[in-house]
């Protein structure tokens, strides 16, 4: 366990309401044609703010006093990184805080007032009907196809023949050597994880789980689960990909011997991941000795955050400080590259979706300055998605020098053979169910699982060393020989740049779980 050094001076139970949309499997965007800084309506609607100060308790205490003098409410403070979360209904609150001595940046974390609800549909999962009956059918088919066959070194899970993604990164072969160590935990920063699922509860780490919605960790029992009403499957699906155990139930995870924790950051009523919750999640992971975090989201409401926009600059600084702190405490942060099919290394991009908690305004983005958070932060492992044919998934973002590694995220155009014949990724769902889904959201947990296998074998490896090892052992398909045309319409959909070792589609390549446990 890492040292718990947090000294939060305030942890008020201030409700943040119901605002949140599915930044889930969709990532990047931000702008040079910038939207106006957030300003509450004159009617006194509250916004949440981050105020970034010099580190140290004395400065933070002085800034907290200034917040209260400005009729703001301090929700919580992280003295280690100099981030204070506050609420205010004053339209001038951000400007007031930016004028305070010792404040580096301050800004609203949302454009909708506390309590607003917003939803975004990111595609519907394909559920497996009657999984137990299907498992029995698959077992009968296997026996009939290979009567008297020798037993495998690692027996398949009942639905494993539907998981093309597991052999795609050689995880099935890796499990004959190691499943990973129970002393390693991957925290799923997401919409919550259903730890009562029969295929998750064995490996679930309750003491390293919480809800960070609102910016204050809630470790009460079950706070980390999806909401009973309006909850989302996303975090539970991610958790199964990482660490569903080999227990003769359902599927196998990439690292079935490690533990998985849940840090819920999605607000009820939608699936928005706001800055205060994301900062809390990184800090909580660091405090509780988590080794790896999985981040299959972007920080709402901005697809990209630009440093010349006062609110977005504050968001950039707050999330960046928290992620850097976690890495310094031994946490490797893994994030999905996004599902917009955009080249994140291009000179400019168009973002037509931000802010996603109110009215979007189309803007032109310089992705070298305006960053998707946390995917484009220094030290974060950025993951693109592939399908069954080891080809970049049609929806996946890419970019030379931006993508670090690739992993199976699924692709409806790349249909595997065998039992599944479904190009998406099968995993766990709330309520004991299973379903197929696709996205870079599904790719990142494969990498988080491989990182956990590396950490299991190399216990003293730093986050940077784990990342180096994964890159060195990755298998790069190289840029496609012909035009990249996944939908087969005759038009090239993207251009791969780079070489056989490192390129814009796959970074250093598709991660290799077998090398993770044998080298």
Coordinates of C-alpha atoms in Angstrom, one line a residue:
X1 CA 0.0 0.0 0.0
X2 CA 1.2 3.5 -0.7
X3 CA 1.2 6.1 2.0
X4 CA -2.2 7.9 2.6
X5 CA -1.0 11.5 2.6
X6 CA -4.2 13.3 1.8
X7 CA -5.2 16.1 4.3
X8 CA -8.6 17.2 3.1
X9 CA -9.7 19.9 5.4
X10 CA -13.3 20.0 4.2
X11 CA -15.6 17.2 3.1
X12 CA -19.0 18.7 3.1
X13 CA -21.9 16.5 1.9
X14 CA -22.9 19.1 -0.7
X15 CA -25.2 17.4 -3.3
X16 CA -24.1 17.9 -6.9
X17 CA -27.4 17.0 -8.3
X18 CA -28.1 14.9 -11.3
X19 CA -25.9 16.3 -14.1
X20 CA -24.0 13.8 -16.3
X21 CA -23.7 12.5 -20.0
X22 CA -22.0 9.6 -21.6
X23 CA -18.6 10.7 -22.2
X24 CA -18.1 7.0 -21.9
X25 CA -16.8 5.4 -24.9
X26 CA -16.5 8.6 -26.9
X27 CA -13.3 10.8 -26.2
X28 CA -11.4 14.0 -27.4
X29 CA -12.2 17.6 -28.6
X30 CA -11.7 21.4 -27.6
X31 CA -11.1 24.7 -29.4
X32 CA -9.5 27.9 -30.7
X33 CA -12.9 29.3 -31.6
X34 CA -13.7 29.3 -27.9
X35 CA -17.0 29.3 -26.2
X36 CA -17.7 32.0 -23.6
X37 CA -16.6 31.2 -20.0
X38 CA -19.4 29.7 -18.0
X39 CA -21.5 32.2 -16.1
X40 CA -24.4 31.3 -13.9
X41 CA -27.7 33.0 -14.7
X42 CA -28.7 36.0 -12.6
X43 CA -31.2 33.9 -10.9
X44 CA -28.6 32.4 -8.6
X45 CA -28.0 29.0 -10.1
X46 CA -25.0 27.3 -8.6
X47 CA -22.0 26.0 -10.5
X48 CA -19.1 23.9 -9.3
X49 CA -15.6 25.3 -9.5
X50 CA -12.0 24.2 -9.2
X51 CA -9.6 26.7 -7.7
X52 CA -5.9 25.7 -8.2
X53 CA -3.4 27.2 -5.8
X54 CA 0.2 26.9 -4.8
X55 CA 0.6 23.6 -2.8
X56 CA 0.8 23.6 0.9
X57 CA -1.8 23.8 3.7
X58 CA -1.1 27.5 4.5
X59 CA -1.9 28.7 1.0
X60 CA -4.9 26.4 0.7
X61 CA -6.3 27.6 4.0
X62 CA -5.9 31.3 2.9
X63 CA -7.7 30.6 -0.4
X64 CA -10.5 28.7 1.4
X65 CA -11.0 31.8 3.5
X66 CA -11.2 33.9 0.3
X67 CA -13.8 31.5 -1.1
X68 CA -15.9 31.9 2.0
X69 CA -15.5 35.7 2.0
X70 CA -16.8 35.6 -1.6
X71 CA -19.9 33.8 -0.4
X72 CA -18.7 30.5 -2.0
X73 CA -18.8 27.1 -0.3
X74 CA -15.7 25.0 0.0
X75 CA -16.6 21.4 -0.8
X76 CA -13.2 19.8 -0.4
X77 CA -9.5 20.6 -0.7
X78 CA -6.5 18.6 -1.8
X79 CA -3.5 20.4 -0.2
X80 CA -1.0 18.0 -1.8
X81 CA -1.8 19.2 -5.2
X82 CA -3.3 22.6 -4.4
X83 CA -6.8 22.0 -5.7
X84 CA -9.9 23.3 -4.0
X85 CA -13.5 22.4 -5.0
X86 CA -16.1 25.0 -4.4
X87 CA -19.7 26.0 -5.2
X88 CA -21.0 29.4 -6.0
X89 CA -24.0 31.1 -7.5
X90 CA -22.0 34.4 -8.2
X91 CA -21.5 35.0 -11.9
X92 CA -18.2 36.8 -11.1
X93 CA -16.9 34.0 -8.8
X94 CA -14.3 32.7 -11.2
X95 CA -12.9 36.2 -11.8
X96 CA -12.8 36.9 -8.1
X97 CA -10.9 33.8 -7.4
X98 CA -8.4 34.3 -10.2
X99 CA -7.5 37.7 -8.5
X100 CA -6.6 36.0 -5.2
X101 CA -2.9 35.9 -4.3
X102 CA -1.6 32.3 -4.6
X103 CA -4.3 31.2 -7.1
X104 CA -2.9 29.8 -10.3
X105 CA -6.2 29.2 -12.1
X106 CA -9.9 28.9 -11.3
X107 CA -12.9 28.0 -13.4
X108 CA -16.3 26.4 -13.6
X109 CA -16.3 22.6 -14.1
X110 CA -19.6 22.7 -15.9
X111 CA -21.9 25.0 -17.9
X112 CA -25.1 23.6 -16.6
X113 CA -26.2 24.5 -13.0
X114 CA -26.0 21.8 -10.3
X115 CA -29.0 19.6 -10.5
X116 CA -29.3 19.7 -14.3
X117 CA -29.7 16.4 -16.1
X118 CA -28.3 15.5 -19.5
X119 CA -28.0 12.2 -21.3
X120 CA -26.1 10.9 -24.4
X121 CA -26.8 7.6 -26.1
X122 CA -23.5 6.0 -27.0
X123 CA -24.9 2.8 -28.6
X124 CA -26.8 -0.1 -27.1
X125 CA -25.0 -3.3 -26.0
X126 CA -26.0 -6.6 -27.4
X127 CA -27.1 -8.9 -24.6
X128 CA -26.5 -12.6 -24.4
X129 CA -29.8 -14.4 -23.9
X130 CA -29.8 -17.3 -21.4
X131 CA -26.0 -17.4 -20.9
X132 CA -26.2 -20.6 -18.9
X133 CA -28.0 -22.4 -21.6
X134 CA -25.6 -21.0 -24.2
X135 CA -22.6 -22.2 -22.2
X136 CA -24.0 -25.7 -22.0
X137 CA -24.6 -25.7 -25.8
X138 CA -21.1 -24.5 -26.4
X139 CA -19.6 -27.2 -24.2
X140 CA -21.6 -29.9 -26.1
X141 CA -20.4 -28.5 -29.4
X142 CA -16.8 -28.6 -28.3
X143 CA -17.1 -32.2 -27.1
X144 CA -18.7 -33.2 -30.4
X145 CA -16.1 -31.4 -32.5
X146 CA -13.1 -32.9 -30.5
X147 CA -14.1 -36.2 -28.8
X148 CA -11.5 -37.4 -26.4
X149 CA -9.4 -34.2 -26.7
X150 CA -6.7 -33.7 -24.2
X151 CA -7.6 -31.3 -21.4
X152 CA -6.2 -27.8 -21.8
X153 CA -3.5 -26.5 -19.4
X154 CA -6.1 -23.8 -18.5
X155 CA -9.7 -24.9 -18.9
X156 CA -11.9 -22.5 -20.8
X157 CA -14.6 -20.5 -19.0
X158 CA -18.1 -21.4 -20.2
X159 CA -18.4 -18.4 -22.6
X160 CA -14.7 -18.0 -23.4
X161 CA -15.1 -19.4 -27.0
X162 CA -17.1 -16.2 -27.7
X163 CA -14.1 -14.1 -26.5
X164 CA -12.0 -13.6 -29.7
X165 CA -10.3 -10.8 -27.8
X166 CA -8.6 -13.0 -25.2
X167 CA -6.4 -15.0 -27.7
X168 CA -5.9 -11.8 -29.8
X169 CA -3.5 -10.6 -27.1
X170 CA -2.4 -14.1 -26.1
X171 CA -4.0 -13.8 -22.7
X172 CA -5.3 -17.4 -22.8
X173 CA -1.7 -18.6 -23.2
X174 CA -0.5 -16.2 -20.5
X175 CA -2.9 -17.7 -18.0
X176 CA -1.1 -21.1 -18.2
X177 CA 1.8 -19.3 -16.6
X178 CA 0.1 -16.6 -14.4
X179 CA -3.3 -15.1 -13.8
X180 CA -1.8 -12.2 -12.0
X181 CA -1.3 -11.5 -8.3
X182 CA -4.0 -10.7 -5.9
X183 CA -1.9 -8.0 -4.4
X184 CA -2.3 -5.9 -7.5
X185 CA -5.5 -3.8 -8.0
X186 CA -6.9 -2.1 -11.0
X187 CA -9.4 0.7 -10.2
X188 CA -12.2 1.3 -12.8
X189 CA -12.9 5.0 -12.8
X190 CA -16.3 4.9 -14.4
X191 CA -20.0 4.7 -13.9
X192 CA -19.8 2.2 -11.1
X193 CA -19.2 -1.6 -10.9
X194 CA -21.8 -4.2 -9.9
X195 CA -19.6 -6.2 -7.5
X196 CA -22.5 -8.6 -6.8
X197 CA -22.1 -10.0 -10.3
X198 CA -21.1 -13.7 -9.9
X199 CA -18.2 -13.2 -12.3
X200 CA -16.8 -10.2 -10.5
X201 CA -17.4 -10.6 -6.7
X202 CA -14.5 -13.0 -6.2
X203 CA -11.9 -10.4 -7.3
X204 CA -13.6 -7.2 -6.1
X205 CA -11.7 -4.9 -3.8
X206 CA -14.2 -3.2 -1.6
X207 CA -11.6 -1.4 0.6
X208 CA -10.3 0.4 -2.5
X209 CA -13.7 1.4 -3.9
X210 CA -15.8 4.5 -3.5
X211 CA -18.1 7.0 -5.1
X212 CA -16.3 10.3 -5.9
X213 CA -19.3 12.0 -7.4
X214 CA -19.3 15.6 -6.2
X215 CA -15.6 15.5 -5.4
X216 CA -15.7 13.8 -1.9
X217 CA -15.0 10.0 -1.5
X218 CA -18.0 8.1 -0.2
X219 CA -16.8 4.6 1.0
X220 CA -20.1 3.5 2.4
X221 CA -21.1 0.0 1.3
X222 CA -22.3 -0.1 -2.3
X223 CA -21.6 3.6 -3.1
X224 CA -19.3 2.3 -5.9
X225 CA -22.2 0.5 -7.7
X226 CA -24.2 1.8 -10.6
X227 CA -27.3 3.8 -9.6
X228 CA -30.3 1.6 -8.9
X229 CA -32.3 3.9 -11.2
X230 CA -30.7 5.2 -14.4
X231 CA -27.5 3.4 -13.7
X232 CA -25.1 2.5 -16.6
X233 CA -23.6 -0.8 -17.6
X234 CA -20.3 0.8 -18.7
X235 CA -18.1 0.3 -15.6
X236 CA -19.3 -3.2 -15.0
X237 CA -18.5 -4.2 -18.6
X238 CA -15.0 -2.7 -18.3
X239 CA -14.3 -4.5 -15.0
X240 CA -15.1 -7.9 -16.5
X241 CA -12.6 -7.4 -19.3
X242 CA -9.9 -6.6 -16.8
X243 CA -10.4 -9.2 -14.1
X244 CA -13.3 -11.7 -14.4
X245 CA -11.8 -14.7 -12.6
X246 CA -11.3 -18.2 -14.0
X247 CA -14.1 -19.7 -11.8
X248 CA -16.1 -21.8 -14.3
X249 CA -18.6 -18.9 -14.5
X250 CA -19.1 -16.9 -17.7
X251 CA -16.0 -15.2 -19.2
X252 CA -12.2 -14.8 -18.4
X253 CA -10.6 -11.4 -17.8
X254 CA -7.2 -10.4 -19.1
X255 CA -5.8 -10.7 -15.6
X256 CA -8.2 -13.1 -13.8
X257 CA -6.0 -13.3 -10.7
X258 CA -5.8 -9.6 -9.8
X259 CA -8.3 -7.5 -7.9
X260 CA -10.6 -4.8 -9.5
X261 CA -12.0 -1.8 -7.6
X262 CA -14.7 0.7 -8.6
X263 CA -14.4 4.5 -8.2
X264 CA -17.7 5.9 -9.4
X265 CA -17.5 9.3 -11.0
X266 CA -20.7 9.4 -13.1
X267 CA -23.5 11.6 -11.7
X268 CA -27.0 10.2 -11.4
X269 CA -29.4 10.7 -14.2
X270 CA -26.8 10.8 -17.0
X271 CA -23.2 9.8 -17.5
X272 CA -21.2 13.0 -17.2
X273 CA -17.8 12.8 -15.6
X274 CA -17.0 16.2 -14.1
X275 CA -13.6 17.5 -13.0
X276 CA -14.2 17.4 -9.2
X277 CA -15.1 13.7 -9.4
X278 CA -12.1 12.8 -11.7
X279 CA -9.7 14.6 -9.4
X280 CA -11.1 12.8 -6.4
X281 CA -10.8 9.5 -8.2
X282 CA -7.1 9.9 -9.0
X283 CA -6.4 11.1 -5.4
X284 CA -8.4 8.2 -3.9
X285 CA -6.6 5.6 -6.0
X286 CA -3.3 7.0 -4.9
X287 CA -4.3 6.9 -1.2
X288 CA -5.6 3.4 -1.3
X289 CA -2.6 1.8 -3.0
X290 CA -4.1 1.1 -6.4
X291 CA -1.5 0.1 -9.0
X292 CA -3.4 0.8 -12.2
X293 CA -6.4 2.9 -13.1
X294 CA -8.6 2.5 -16.2
X295 CA -10.1 5.6 -17.6
X296 CA -12.6 4.9 -20.4
X297 CA -14.1 8.4 -20.6
X298 CA -13.3 12.0 -21.2
X299 CA -13.7 14.7 -18.5
X300 CA -17.0 16.6 -19.2
X301 CA -18.3 19.0 -20.4
X302 CA -15.4 19.7 -22.9
X303 CA -14.3 17.1 -25.4
X304 CA -11.0 19.1 -25.5
X305 CA -9.8 21.6 -22.9
X306 CA -7.9 24.7 -24.2
X307 CA -5.3 26.6 -22.1
X308 CA -6.6 30.0 -23.4
X309 CA -10.1 29.4 -22.1
X310 CA -10.2 30.4 -18.4
X311 CA -12.6 27.6 -17.3
X312 CA -10.9 24.9 -19.4
X313 CA -7.4 26.0 -18.3
X314 CA -8.5 25.4 -14.7
X315 CA -9.8 22.0 -15.6
X316 CA -6.6 21.1 -17.4
X317 CA -4.5 22.1 -14.4
X318 CA -6.7 20.3 -11.8
X319 CA -7.0 17.0 -13.6
X320 CA -3.3 17.1 -14.7
X321 CA -2.2 17.7 -11.1
X322 CA -4.2 14.8 -9.8
X323 CA -3.1 12.4 -12.5
X324 CA 0.5 13.4 -12.0
X325 CA 0.2 12.9 -8.2
X326 CA -1.3 9.5 -8.6
X327 CA 1.6 8.5 -11.0
X328 CA 4.1 9.8 -8.4
X329 CA 2.4 7.5 -5.8
X330 CA 3.0 4.4 -8.1
X331 CA -0.3 4.4 -10.1
X332 CA -0.2 3.7 -13.9
X333 CA -3.1 5.5 -15.6
X334 CA -4.5 3.9 -18.7
X335 CA -7.0 5.8 -20.9
X336 CA -9.0 5.2 -24.1
X337 CA -8.1 7.4 -27.2
X338 CA -11.7 8.1 -28.2
X339 CA -14.3 7.0 -30.7
X340 CA -14.5 10.0 -33.1
X341 CA -12.3 8.4 -35.8
X342 CA -10.1 11.6 -35.5
X343 CA -6.4 12.0 -36.1
X344 CA -5.3 13.5 -32.8
X345 CA -2.0 14.5 -34.3
X346 CA -3.5 16.6 -37.1
X347 CA -3.1 20.4 -37.2
X348 CA -6.7 21.1 -36.3
X349 CA -9.9 19.3 -35.5
X350 CA -13.6 20.3 -35.4
X351 CA -15.4 19.7 -32.2
X352 CA -19.2 20.1 -32.6
X353 CA -20.2 18.4 -29.3
X354 CA -18.9 20.7 -26.5
X355 CA -20.1 21.7 -24.0
X356 CA -22.1 18.5 -23.7
X357 CA -24.1 19.5 -20.6
X358 CA -25.8 22.5 -22.3
X359 CA -25.8 23.8 -25.8
X360 CA -22.8 22.7 -27.9
X361 CA -21.0 25.3 -30.0
X362 CA -19.0 24.1 -33.0
X363 CA -15.3 25.2 -32.7
X364 CA -12.0 24.5 -34.4
X365 CA -9.4 22.7 -32.2
X366 CA -5.6 22.6 -32.1
X367 CA -5.1 19.1 -30.5
X368 CA -1.5 19.8 -29.7
X369 CA -2.7 22.4 -27.1
X370 CA -6.3 21.6 -26.4
X371 CA -6.3 18.2 -24.7
X372 CA -8.7 15.4 -24.2
X373 CA -8.5 14.6 -20.5
X374 CA -7.1 12.3 -19.2
X375 CA -6.0 10.5 -22.4
X376 CA -3.6 13.2 -23.6
X377 CA -1.9 13.9 -20.3
X378 CA 1.8 13.2 -19.9
X379 CA 2.4 9.7 -18.4
X380 CA -1.0 8.4 -19.3
X381 CA -1.1 5.3 -21.5
X382 CA -3.3 6.2 -24.5
X383 CA -5.0 3.3 -26.2
X384 CA -6.5 2.9 -29.7
X385 CA -8.9 0.0 -30.6
X386 CA -8.6 -2.9 -32.9
X387 CA -10.9 -5.6 -34.2
X388 CA -10.6 -9.4 -34.8
X389 CA -8.4 -8.9 -37.8
X390 CA -5.8 -6.8 -35.9
X391 CA -6.9 -3.7 -37.9
X392 CA -7.7 -0.4 -36.3
X393 CA -11.4 -0.2 -35.4
X394 CA -13.4 2.0 -37.7
X395 CA -14.4 4.4 -34.9
X396 CA -11.1 4.6 -33.1
X397 CA -9.1 7.8 -32.8
X398 CA -5.5 7.6 -33.7
X399 CA -2.4 9.8 -34.0
X400 CA 1.3 9.6 -34.5
X401 CA 3.0 10.3 -31.2
X402 CA -0.4 10.3 -29.4
X403 CA -1.4 6.7 -29.3
X404 CA 0.9 4.6 -27.1
X405 CA -0.4 1.1 -27.7
X406 CA -3.5 -0.7 -29.1
X407 CA -5.8 -3.4 -27.9
X408 CA -9.1 -5.2 -28.8
X409 CA -12.0 -2.8 -28.6
X410 CA -14.2 -4.6 -31.1
X411 CA -15.4 -3.7 -34.6
X412 CA -18.7 -4.7 -36.2
X413 CA -17.0 -4.9 -39.6
X414 CA -14.4 -7.4 -38.4
X415 CA -16.3 -10.6 -37.7
X416 CA -14.5 -13.5 -36.1
X417 CA -15.0 -17.1 -36.9
X418 CA -15.7 -19.8 -34.4
X419 CA -18.6 -19.7 -32.0
X420 CA -19.1 -16.0 -31.5
X421 CA -19.3 -14.4 -34.9
X422 CA -19.6 -11.1 -33.2
X423 CA -16.9 -8.5 -33.7
X424 CA -17.7 -6.7 -30.4
X425 CA -16.2 -7.6 -27.0
X426 CA -18.2 -9.8 -24.6
X427 CA -18.1 -8.9 -20.9
X428 CA -20.1 -8.6 -17.7
X429 CA -23.2 -6.5 -17.2
X430 CA -25.1 -5.4 -14.1
X431 CA -27.5 -7.9 -12.7
X432 CA -25.5 -10.9 -13.6
X433 CA -25.9 -10.5 -17.3
X434 CA -23.4 -10.5 -20.2
X435 CA -23.3 -8.5 -23.4
X436 CA -21.2 -7.4 -26.4
X437 CA -20.0 -3.8 -26.7
X438 CA -17.4 -2.0 -28.8
X439 CA -15.3 1.2 -28.3
X440 CA -11.9 2.4 -27.2
X441 CA -13.6 2.1 -23.8
X442 CA -13.3 -1.7 -24.3
X443 CA -9.7 -1.4 -25.6
X444 CA -8.2 0.4 -22.5
X445 CA -9.2 -2.3 -20.0
X446 CA -7.3 -4.9 -22.0
X447 CA -4.2 -2.7 -21.6
X448 CA -5.0 -2.1 -17.9
X449 CA -5.2 -5.9 -17.5
X450 CA -1.8 -6.5 -19.2
X451 CA -0.3 -3.7 -17.0
X452 CA -1.6 -5.6 -14.0
X453 CA 0.1 -8.8 -15.2
X454 CA 3.4 -6.9 -15.7
X455 CA 3.1 -5.4 -12.2
X456 CA 2.4 -8.9 -10.8
X457 CA 5.7 -10.2 -12.3
X458 CA 7.7 -7.1 -11.6
X459 CA 6.5 -5.9 -8.2
X460 CA 8.8 -2.9 -7.9
X461 CA 8.3 -1.6 -11.5
X462 CA 7.3 2.0 -11.6
X463 CA 4.5 3.2 -13.8
X464 CA 7.0 4.4 -16.4
X465 CA 8.7 1.0 -16.4
X466 CA 5.5 -0.8 -16.8
X467 CA 4.6 1.4 -19.8
X468 CA 8.1 0.8 -21.3
X469 CA 7.7 -3.0 -21.0
X470 CA 4.3 -3.0 -22.6
X471 CA 5.6 -0.9 -25.5
X472 CA 8.7 -3.1 -26.0
X473 CA 6.6 -6.3 -26.0
X474 CA 3.7 -5.0 -28.2
X475 CA 3.1 -6.7 -31.6
X476 CA 2.7 -4.0 -34.3
X477 CA 0.7 -5.1 -37.4
X478 CA 2.2 -2.1 -39.3
X479 CA 0.3 0.3 -41.4
X480 CA -2.2 -1.4 -43.8
X481 CA -0.7 -2.3 -47.2
X482 CA -3.7 -1.0 -49.1
X483 CA -6.3 1.8 -48.4
X484 CA -7.8 1.7 -44.9
X485 CA -11.5 1.0 -45.8
X486 CA -13.1 -0.9 -42.9
X487 CA -16.7 -0.4 -44.1
X488 CA -15.8 -1.5 -47.7
X489 CA -17.5 1.5 -49.4
X490 CA -14.4 2.1 -51.6
X491 CA -13.3 5.3 -49.9
X492 CA -10.2 5.4 -47.6
X493 CA -11.3 6.4 -44.1
X494 CA -7.9 7.3 -42.6
X495 CA -4.2 7.4 -43.5
X496 CA -1.8 5.5 -41.3
X497 CA 1.6 7.2 -40.9
X498 CA 4.8 5.9 -39.3
X499 CA 6.6 2.6 -39.7
X500 CA 6.4 -1.1 -38.7
X501 CA 7.6 -0.3 -35.2
X502 CA 5.7 2.8 -34.3
X503 CA 2.8 4.3 -36.2
X504 CA -0.3 6.4 -35.9
X505 CA -2.9 3.5 -35.8
X506 CA -1.3 1.3 -33.1
X507 CA 1.4 3.3 -31.4
X508 CA 4.0 0.7 -30.5
X509 CA 1.6 -2.1 -31.3
X510 CA -1.1 -4.4 -29.8
X511 CA -0.3 -5.4 -26.2
X512 CA 1.0 -8.9 -25.6
X513 CA -0.2 -10.6 -22.3
X514 CA 2.0 -13.6 -22.8
X515 CA 5.2 -11.6 -22.9
X516 CA 3.9 -9.7 -19.8
X517 CA 4.1 -12.9 -17.7
X518 CA 7.2 -14.6 -19.2
X519 CA 9.7 -11.8 -19.7

